[in-house]
């Protein structure tokens, strides 16, 4: 590799117990390459991602590019475009603007047959009562459906209310490495997550009564998820599912 040219990132994904398709079964190699630079005061980045699941067909390929402009003491604005090479005439757009404690995100598509906005989200942070209140209205244009989430954080404790999911999440960091997060919704469903920051990475365990236990571990090189149902683990359609991904240096 020549000096100044970034190395690609190679990830090897392995799925055990999950639905598997293609000639590679549960193995899913993925190659990512990206580069960035500053041009005339604008941050420019771009990349490519290839995923192989079947040796008999070409890899799934996507291209992306991003422009970002920052304004001193104000904020920034960015636009990112993604293209799936199987549908090359459509560009998925992600436009974001941040400033004065407010952020706006627009998702949409442009192409030979479509020019549309599909999703709008606004987030506002408000300092109040010794903490920060976060208000996030959202609107799904395609579905014609609005949503609102509220969050409040103070002294290592945060509360989030999601109107669409009708659920409440309370998170408390009782040390600088340990966080516990119970979640409950109007239907009475409850889950409990415990996260532990390690010297290398983070370990999160989520317990959902009458459903499953999920363990997630990431250290920057490995990302592993293990999900086990609380009953029926011996059945082929409800067995323990393992997903592991490793970044390979080349």
Coordinates of C-alpha atoms in Angstrom, one line a residue:
X1 CA 0.0 0.0 0.0
X2 CA 1.4 3.4 -1.0
X3 CA 2.0 6.0 1.7
X4 CA -0.9 8.3 2.2
X5 CA -3.5 5.8 0.9
X6 CA -5.7 4.4 3.7
X7 CA -5.8 0.6 4.2
X8 CA -9.1 -1.1 3.7
X9 CA -10.9 -2.5 6.7
X10 CA -11.7 -6.2 6.5
X11 CA -14.4 -7.7 8.7
X12 CA -15.2 -11.4 9.0
X13 CA -18.7 -12.0 10.2
X14 CA -19.9 -15.4 11.6
X15 CA -23.5 -16.2 12.3
X16 CA -24.3 -19.4 14.3
X17 CA -27.9 -20.5 14.8
X18 CA -29.2 -17.6 12.6
X19 CA -31.0 -17.9 9.3
X20 CA -28.2 -18.6 6.8
X21 CA -28.4 -18.1 3.0
X22 CA -25.8 -18.3 0.3
X23 CA -23.0 -20.7 -0.4
X24 CA -20.9 -19.3 2.5
X25 CA -23.4 -20.3 5.2
X26 CA -22.9 -18.3 8.3
X27 CA -19.6 -16.7 7.1
X28 CA -20.0 -13.2 5.7
X29 CA -16.7 -11.4 4.7
X30 CA -17.0 -7.6 4.4
X31 CA -14.5 -5.1 3.0
X32 CA -14.7 -1.4 3.8
X33 CA -12.4 1.3 2.4
X34 CA -12.7 5.1 3.1
X35 CA -10.6 8.2 2.7
X36 CA -11.0 11.8 3.8
X37 CA -9.4 15.2 3.2
X38 CA -10.1 18.9 3.6
X39 CA -10.8 20.9 0.4
X40 CA -11.3 24.7 0.5
X41 CA -12.4 24.5 4.1
X42 CA -14.8 21.6 3.5
X43 CA -14.3 18.2 5.0
X44 CA -14.7 15.7 2.2
X45 CA -14.9 11.9 2.7
X46 CA -15.9 8.9 0.7
X47 CA -15.7 5.1 0.6
X48 CA -16.9 1.7 -0.6
X49 CA -18.3 -1.4 1.1
X50 CA -18.4 -4.9 -0.3
X51 CA -20.2 -7.8 1.4
X52 CA -19.9 -11.4 0.2
X53 CA -22.5 -13.9 1.2
X54 CA -22.6 -16.1 -2.0
X55 CA -19.6 -17.0 -4.2
X56 CA -22.0 -17.5 -7.1
X57 CA -23.1 -13.9 -7.3
X58 CA -21.2 -10.6 -7.2
X59 CA -20.7 -9.0 -3.8
X60 CA -23.3 -6.5 -2.5
X61 CA -21.6 -3.2 -3.1
X62 CA -22.4 0.3 -1.9
X63 CA -20.6 3.6 -2.4
X64 CA -20.8 6.7 -0.2
X65 CA -19.6 10.3 -0.1
X66 CA -19.9 13.0 2.5
X67 CA -19.3 16.8 2.6
X68 CA -19.2 18.7 5.9
X69 CA -18.7 22.4 6.6
X70 CA -18.1 23.8 10.1
X71 CA -18.8 27.3 11.2
X72 CA -16.9 28.7 14.1
X73 CA -19.0 29.3 17.2
X74 CA -22.1 28.4 15.3
X75 CA -22.2 24.7 14.3
X76 CA -21.9 22.6 11.1
X77 CA -23.9 21.2 8.2
X78 CA -23.3 18.0 6.3
X79 CA -24.7 16.0 3.5
X80 CA -24.0 12.3 2.8
X81 CA -25.1 10.3 -0.2
X82 CA -25.2 6.5 -0.4
X83 CA -25.6 4.4 -3.6
X84 CA -26.4 0.7 -3.8
X85 CA -24.8 -0.5 -7.0
X86 CA -27.8 -2.8 -7.6
X87 CA -30.0 0.3 -7.9
X88 CA -27.5 2.9 -9.3
X89 CA -30.0 5.5 -10.3
X90 CA -31.1 6.2 -6.7
X91 CA -29.0 8.1 -4.1
X92 CA -30.0 7.9 -0.5
X93 CA -29.4 11.3 1.2
X94 CA -28.7 12.2 4.8
X95 CA -28.6 15.9 5.5
X96 CA -27.7 17.2 9.0
X97 CA -27.3 20.6 10.6
X98 CA -26.2 21.4 14.1
X99 CA -26.1 24.8 15.9
X100 CA -27.0 26.6 19.1
X101 CA -28.0 23.4 20.9
X102 CA -30.3 22.3 18.0
X103 CA -29.8 19.6 15.4
X104 CA -31.9 18.8 12.3
X105 CA -31.8 15.6 10.2
X106 CA -33.5 15.0 6.9
X107 CA -33.5 11.7 5.1
X108 CA -34.5 11.3 1.4
X109 CA -33.8 10.1 -2.0
X110 CA -32.9 11.6 -5.4
X111 CA -32.8 9.9 -8.7
X112 CA -34.1 9.6 -12.2
X113 CA -37.6 8.7 -11.0
X114 CA -37.7 10.0 -7.4
X115 CA -36.9 13.2 -5.5
X116 CA -38.4 13.0 -2.0
X117 CA -37.9 13.6 1.7
X118 CA -38.9 10.5 3.8
X119 CA -37.9 11.4 7.4
X120 CA -37.4 14.6 9.4
X121 CA -36.0 14.8 13.0
X122 CA -35.3 17.8 15.2
X123 CA -33.4 17.6 18.5
X124 CA -33.2 20.4 21.0
X125 CA -31.2 20.5 24.2
X126 CA -32.5 22.7 27.0
X127 CA -30.6 23.4 30.2
X128 CA -33.0 23.2 33.1
X129 CA -33.4 22.2 36.8
X130 CA -29.7 21.3 37.1
X131 CA -29.7 19.0 34.1
X132 CA -30.3 18.9 30.4
X133 CA -33.8 18.2 28.8
X134 CA -33.6 16.8 25.3
X135 CA -36.7 17.1 23.1
X136 CA -36.8 15.2 19.8
X137 CA -39.8 15.4 17.5
X138 CA -39.8 13.2 14.5
X139 CA -41.9 12.8 11.4
X140 CA -42.0 9.8 9.0
X141 CA -43.2 11.4 5.7
X142 CA -43.7 8.0 4.0
X143 CA -45.9 6.7 6.7
X144 CA -47.5 10.1 7.6
X145 CA -46.6 9.4 11.2
X146 CA -45.2 11.7 13.9
X147 CA -43.3 10.7 17.0
X148 CA -41.8 12.4 20.0
X149 CA -39.1 11.4 22.5
X150 CA -38.1 13.2 25.7
X151 CA -34.9 12.8 27.6
X152 CA -33.5 14.3 30.8
X153 CA -30.0 13.8 32.2
X154 CA -28.5 14.9 35.5
X155 CA -25.6 13.6 37.6
X156 CA -25.2 10.2 36.0
X157 CA -28.9 9.5 35.7
X158 CA -30.9 9.8 32.5
X159 CA -34.6 9.3 31.6
X160 CA -35.9 8.7 28.1
X161 CA -39.6 8.6 27.1
X162 CA -40.4 7.3 23.6
X163 CA -44.0 8.2 22.5
X164 CA -44.1 5.8 19.5
X165 CA -42.8 2.8 21.3
X166 CA -44.7 3.9 24.5
X167 CA -41.8 3.0 26.6
X168 CA -39.7 4.6 29.4
X169 CA -36.0 3.9 30.0
X170 CA -34.1 4.9 33.1
X171 CA -30.3 4.7 33.1
X172 CA -28.1 5.2 36.0
X173 CA -24.3 5.1 36.1
X174 CA -23.4 4.0 39.7
X175 CA -19.7 4.0 38.9
X176 CA -17.6 5.4 36.1
X177 CA -17.7 1.9 34.5
X178 CA -21.1 0.5 35.4
X179 CA -24.5 1.4 34.1
X180 CA -27.9 -0.2 34.7
X181 CA -30.9 0.6 32.5
X182 CA -34.4 -0.8 33.1
X183 CA -37.0 -0.3 30.3
X184 CA -40.8 -0.7 30.6
X185 CA -43.6 0.0 28.2
X186 CA -47.4 0.4 28.5
X187 CA -48.0 -3.2 27.6
X188 CA -46.1 -4.2 30.8
X189 CA -43.0 -5.5 29.0
X190 CA -39.9 -5.1 31.0
X191 CA -36.2 -5.5 30.2
X192 CA -33.0 -4.8 32.2
X193 CA -29.6 -4.0 30.8
X194 CA -26.3 -3.8 32.6
X195 CA -23.2 -2.4 30.9
X196 CA -19.6 -2.7 32.2
X197 CA -16.8 -0.7 30.6
X198 CA -13.7 -2.9 30.4
X199 CA -10.0 -1.9 30.0
X200 CA -10.6 -2.9 26.4
X201 CA -14.1 -2.6 25.2
X202 CA -17.6 -2.8 26.7
X203 CA -19.8 -5.7 27.9
X204 CA -23.6 -5.4 27.9
X205 CA -26.1 -7.9 29.2
X206 CA -29.8 -7.5 28.5
X207 CA -32.4 -9.7 30.3
X208 CA -36.0 -9.7 28.9
X209 CA -38.3 -11.8 31.2
X210 CA -40.1 -14.7 29.4
X211 CA -38.1 -14.1 26.3
X212 CA -34.3 -14.1 26.2
X213 CA -30.9 -13.1 27.6
X214 CA -28.5 -11.2 25.2
X215 CA -24.8 -10.6 25.7
X216 CA -22.9 -8.1 23.6
X217 CA -19.2 -7.5 23.8
X218 CA -17.0 -5.2 21.7
X219 CA -13.3 -4.3 22.0
X220 CA -12.8 -2.4 18.7
X221 CA -11.5 -5.6 17.0
X222 CA -14.1 -8.1 17.9
X223 CA -17.9 -7.5 18.1
X224 CA -19.8 -10.5 19.5
X225 CA -23.5 -10.9 20.2
X226 CA -25.0 -14.0 21.9
X227 CA -28.7 -14.3 22.3
X228 CA -30.3 -17.2 24.1
X229 CA -34.1 -17.8 24.6
X230 CA -35.2 -18.5 28.1
X231 CA -37.1 -21.6 26.9
X232 CA -36.9 -23.7 23.8
X233 CA -33.1 -23.4 23.5
X234 CA -32.9 -27.0 22.4
X235 CA -35.2 -26.4 19.4
X236 CA -33.6 -25.7 16.0
X237 CA -35.8 -22.7 15.3
X238 CA -35.3 -21.1 18.8
X239 CA -31.7 -22.0 19.5
X240 CA -28.9 -19.9 20.8
X241 CA -27.8 -17.4 18.2
X242 CA -24.2 -16.2 17.9
X243 CA -23.0 -13.3 15.7
X244 CA -19.3 -12.5 15.7
X245 CA -17.4 -10.0 13.6
X246 CA -13.7 -9.4 13.6
X247 CA -11.7 -6.6 12.0
X248 CA -8.6 -8.0 10.2
X249 CA -5.5 -5.9 9.7
X250 CA -4.0 -6.1 6.3

